[in-house]
mmCIF file of C-alpha atoms in Angstrom:
data_model
loop_
_atom_site.group_PDB
_atom_site.id
_atom_site.type_symbol
_atom_site.label_atom_id
_atom_site.label_comp_id
_atom_site.label_asym_id
_atom_site.label_seq_id
_atom_site.Cartn_x
_atom_site.Cartn_y
_atom_site.Cartn_z
ATOM 1 C CA MET A 823 -16.203 16.669 -3.052
ATOM 2 C CA ASP A 824 -18.715 13.986 -0.976
ATOM 3 C CA PRO A 825 -18.545 15.414 1.927
ATOM 4 C CA SER A 826 -17.952 10.973 3.370
ATOM 5 C CA MET A 827 -15.340 11.117 1.375
ATOM 6 C CA THR A 828 -11.425 11.737 3.368
ATOM 7 C CA THR A 829 -8.052 11.749 2.214
ATOM 8 C CA PHE A 830 -5.033 11.252 3.821
ATOM 9 C CA ASP A 831 -1.527 11.925 2.082
ATOM 10 C CA ALA A 832 -0.412 8.255 1.270
ATOM 11 C CA ILE A 833 3.171 7.256 -0.475
ATOM 12 C CA MET A 834 3.339 6.233 -4.107
ATOM 13 C CA PHE A 835 5.499 3.403 -5.755
ATOM 14 C CA PRO A 836 4.617 3.351 -9.787
ATOM 15 C CA ALA A 837 5.247 0.482 -11.476
ATOM 16 C CA ASP A 838 6.808 2.331 -14.128
ATOM 17 C CA ASP A 839 9.543 5.020 -14.355
ATOM 18 C CA ARG A 840 8.148 7.898 -12.336
ATOM 19 C CA PRO A 841 9.523 8.089 -9.037
ATOM 20 C CA PRO A 842 7.887 7.346 -6.012
ATOM 21 C CA HIS A 843 5.689 10.199 -4.491
ATOM 22 C CA VAL A 844 2.506 11.571 -2.203
ATOM 23 C CA VAL A 845 -0.635 11.785 -3.048
ATOM 24 C CA PRO A 846 -3.979 12.412 -2.116
ATOM 25 C CA LEU A 847 -5.309 8.451 -0.552
ATOM 26 C CA MET A 848 -9.343 8.944 -0.973
ATOM 27 C CA THR A 849 -10.903 7.295 1.907
ATOM 28 C CA SER A 850 -14.848 6.694 2.125
ATOM 29 C CA ALA A 851 -17.145 5.929 5.430
ATOM 30 C CA LEU A 852 -17.505 2.393 6.319
ATOM 31 C CA THR A 853 -21.125 2.324 6.453
ATOM 32 C CA LEU A 854 -21.423 -1.294 7.716
ATOM 33 C CA PRO A 855 -18.619 -2.818 10.158
ATOM 34 C CA THR A 856 -18.219 -6.257 8.081
ATOM 35 C CA SER A 857 -15.046 -6.927 8.953
ATOM 36 C CA SER A 858 -12.277 -6.600 11.357
ATOM 37 C CA ALA A 859 -9.178 -5.896 8.877
ATOM 38 C CA GLU A 860 -6.690 -3.412 9.737
ATOM 39 C CA PRO A 861 -7.348 -1.004 7.153
ATOM 40 C CA TYR A 862 -10.993 -1.062 8.278
ATOM 41 C CA ARG A 863 -10.445 -0.785 11.699
ATOM 42 C CA CYS A 864 -10.775 3.609 11.838
ATOM 43 C CA GLY A 865 -13.576 3.420 10.399
ATOM 44 C CA ARG A 866 -12.957 3.881 6.800
ATOM 45 C CA VAL A 867 -12.164 2.688 3.593
ATOM 46 C CA PRO A 868 -9.134 3.351 1.397
ATOM 47 C CA HIS A 869 -9.987 3.695 -2.286
ATOM 48 C CA PRO A 870 -5.944 2.543 -3.247
ATOM 49 C CA GLU A 871 -7.356 1.641 -6.975
ATOM 50 C CA VAL A 872 -7.401 5.024 -8.299
ATOM 51 C CA TYR A 873 -4.027 5.078 -8.272
ATOM 52 C CA MET A 874 -3.680 1.480 -10.128
ATOM 53 C CA ASP A 875 -3.306 1.070 -13.518
ATOM 54 C CA TYR A 876 -4.953 -2.397 -15.269
ATOM 55 C CA ILE A 877 -6.852 -2.894 -11.777
ATOM 56 C CA ALA A 878 -10.574 -4.401 -12.794
ATOM 57 C CA ASP A 879 -13.469 -1.811 -12.734
ATOM 58 C CA GLN A 880 -16.406 -2.433 -9.723
ATOM 59 C CA LEU A 881 -14.294 -4.297 -7.561
ATOM 60 C CA GLY A 882 -13.530 -1.855 -5.374
ATOM 61 C CA SER A 883 -11.325 -3.471 -2.263
ATOM 62 C CA GLN A 884 -11.507 -6.941 -3.816
ATOM 63 C CA ALA A 885 -9.537 -5.846 -6.722
ATOM 64 C CA TRP A 886 -6.665 -5.395 -4.608
ATOM 65 C CA ARG A 887 -4.851 -6.455 -1.216
ATOM 66 C CA PHE A 888 -2.850 -5.236 1.969
ATOM 67 C CA HIS A 889 0.193 -5.794 3.615
ATOM 68 C CA LEU A 890 1.702 -4.619 7.356
ATOM 69 C CA VAL A 891 4.658 -2.816 7.604
ATOM 70 C CA GLU A 892 4.782 -3.128 11.683
ATOM 71 C CA ALA A 893 8.481 -3.077 11.603
ATOM 72 C CA LEU A 894 11.822 -3.100 9.933
ATOM 73 C CA ASP A 895 13.957 -6.440 10.815
ATOM 74 C CA GLY A 896 16.086 -6.331 13.819
ATOM 75 C CA MET A 897 13.491 -4.288 15.312
ATOM 76 C CA MET A 898 12.636 -4.813 18.765
ATOM 77 C CA GLN A 899 9.454 -3.728 19.306
ATOM 78 C CA LYS A 900 6.525 -2.351 16.504
ATOM 79 C CA PHE A 901 6.685 0.917 14.762
ATOM 80 C CA ALA A 902 4.231 3.208 16.987
ATOM 81 C CA THR A 903 2.843 4.364 13.918
ATOM 82 C CA PRO A 904 2.819 1.715 11.329
ATOM 83 C CA TYR A 905 1.955 1.263 8.025
ATOM 84 C CA ILE A 906 -0.037 -0.539 4.910
ATOM 85 C CA VAL A 907 1.134 -1.482 1.562
ATOM 86 C CA PHE A 908 -2.130 -1.921 -0.971
ATOM 87 C CA TYR A 909 -1.394 -3.760 -4.029
ATOM 88 C CA PRO A 910 -2.865 -4.537 -6.810
ATOM 89 C CA THR A 911 -4.387 -8.651 -7.427
ATOM 90 C CA VAL A 912 -7.286 -8.265 -10.247
ATOM 91 C CA SER A 913 -6.015 -6.796 -13.639
ATOM 92 C CA ARG A 914 -9.205 -5.875 -15.661
ATOM 93 C CA ASP A 915 -7.479 -8.278 -18.794
ATOM 94 C CA GLY A 916 -7.134 -11.232 -16.693
ATOM 95 C CA MET A 917 -3.069 -10.766 -17.501
ATOM 96 C CA PRO A 918 -0.341 -9.822 -14.531
ATOM 97 C CA PHE A 919 0.409 -6.722 -13.742
ATOM 98 C CA PRO A 920 4.076 -4.885 -14.488
ATOM 99 C CA VAL A 921 7.070 -5.483 -12.281
ATOM 100 C CA ASN A 922 7.756 -2.659 -10.469
ATOM 101 C CA LYS A 923 10.373 -1.120 -10.984
ATOM 102 C CA CYS A 924 10.975 1.642 -8.232
ATOM 103 C CA ILE A 925 11.210 -1.754 -5.863
ATOM 104 C CA ARG A 926 12.946 -3.509 -8.547
ATOM 105 C CA GLU A 927 15.793 -0.639 -7.661
ATOM 106 C CA ILE A 928 15.377 -1.008 -4.078
ATOM 107 C CA GLU A 929 15.596 -4.734 -4.315
ATOM 108 C CA ALA A 930 18.289 -5.057 -6.477
ATOM 109 C CA ASP A 931 20.349 -7.964 -5.526
ATOM 110 C CA ARG A 932 17.482 -9.276 -3.845
ATOM 111 C CA PHE A 933 15.129 -9.089 -6.630
ATOM 112 C CA ASP A 934 13.069 -12.974 -7.451
ATOM 113 C CA GLU A 935 10.515 -12.040 -10.965
ATOM 114 C CA ALA A 936 9.002 -15.108 -8.749
ATOM 115 C CA ARG A 937 7.726 -12.328 -5.963
ATOM 116 C CA ALA A 938 8.034 -8.775 -7.518
ATOM 117 C CA TRP A 939 5.761 -6.306 -5.977
ATOM 118 C CA ARG A 940 3.769 -5.866 -9.108
ATOM 119 C CA GLY A 941 1.869 -2.862 -10.410
ATOM 120 C CA ASN A 942 1.263 0.517 -8.571
ATOM 121 C CA LEU A 943 1.931 0.147 -4.613
ATOM 122 C CA VAL A 944 0.225 2.610 -2.166
ATOM 123 C CA VAL A 945 1.525 2.664 1.432
ATOM 124 C CA ALA A 946 -0.904 3.939 4.047
ATOM 125 C CA LYS A 947 0.171 5.493 7.925
ATOM 126 C CA TYR A 948 -1.967 4.977 10.562
ATOM 127 C CA LYS A 949 -1.808 6.484 14.241
ATOM 128 C CA ASP A 950 -1.280 4.076 16.425
ATOM 129 C CA ASN A 951 -0.655 -0.383 15.834
ATOM 130 C CA LYS A 952 -4.664 -0.968 16.621
ATOM 131 C CA TYR A 953 -5.339 1.072 13.618
ATOM 132 C CA SER A 954 -7.653 3.099 14.931
ATOM 133 C CA ALA A 955 -7.015 6.045 12.553
ATOM 134 C CA MET A 956 -5.099 7.001 8.840
ATOM 135 C CA ILE A 957 -3.079 9.649 8.999
ATOM 136 C CA ASP A 958 -1.214 11.516 6.548
ATOM 137 C CA ALA A 959 1.897 9.988 5.234
ATOM 138 C CA SER A 960 4.967 12.171 3.936
ATOM 139 C CA MET A 961 8.260 11.910 2.030
ATOM 140 C CA ALA A 962 9.639 11.999 5.361
ATOM 141 C CA ASP A 963 8.759 8.033 6.146
ATOM 142 C CA PHE A 964 9.869 6.999 2.429
ATOM 143 C CA PRO A 965 13.409 5.515 3.679
ATOM 144 C CA ILE A 966 11.959 4.001 6.627
ATOM 145 C CA ILE A 967 9.222 1.991 3.765
ATOM 146 C CA LYS A 968 12.067 1.777 1.244
ATOM 147 C CA ASN A 969 13.569 -0.502 3.736
ATOM 148 C CA TYR A 970 11.243 -2.771 4.341
ATOM 149 C CA LEU A 971 11.008 -3.341 0.586
ATOM 150 C CA SER A 972 14.762 -3.656 0.334
ATOM 151 C CA THR A 973 14.596 -6.803 2.513
ATOM 152 C CA HIS A 974 10.833 -8.345 2.083
ATOM 153 C CA LEU A 975 10.099 -9.353 -1.475
ATOM 154 C CA ALA A 976 6.163 -9.381 -1.870
ATOM 155 C CA PRO A 977 3.397 -11.485 -0.281
ATOM 156 C CA SER A 978 2.999 -14.767 -1.484
#
């Protein structure tokens, strides 16, 4: 493996019938600090597109977006170790990504097809609320993410 590539465990929520599970999220060194956006503050570029079915090829980070998970509803303080949900936005064929069945089940009665999470989601964990370093997530983080996704529809 390329020495500039580092992996961190992340949680993947597949769009199909597979259950959520831990995957190695590959990251590469950020060569030019062109963005102060949260996923890049740690000096690494995450590659969640590896796990996103039907995503446009050759676009890299332009084919996905991210959503910060910094607290659950009702919390007075942010998480000490926040999360970022990576989700696909540009498909290979221009068609919409399939509704994520796992998250549809989690949302239950709150499900709204117009604001549904679509495609495979990858959730990474960060060391602090400055997003200074990515750290390994585990299935112990799953209940927190599940709780968040049960009350938050996809970004519009």
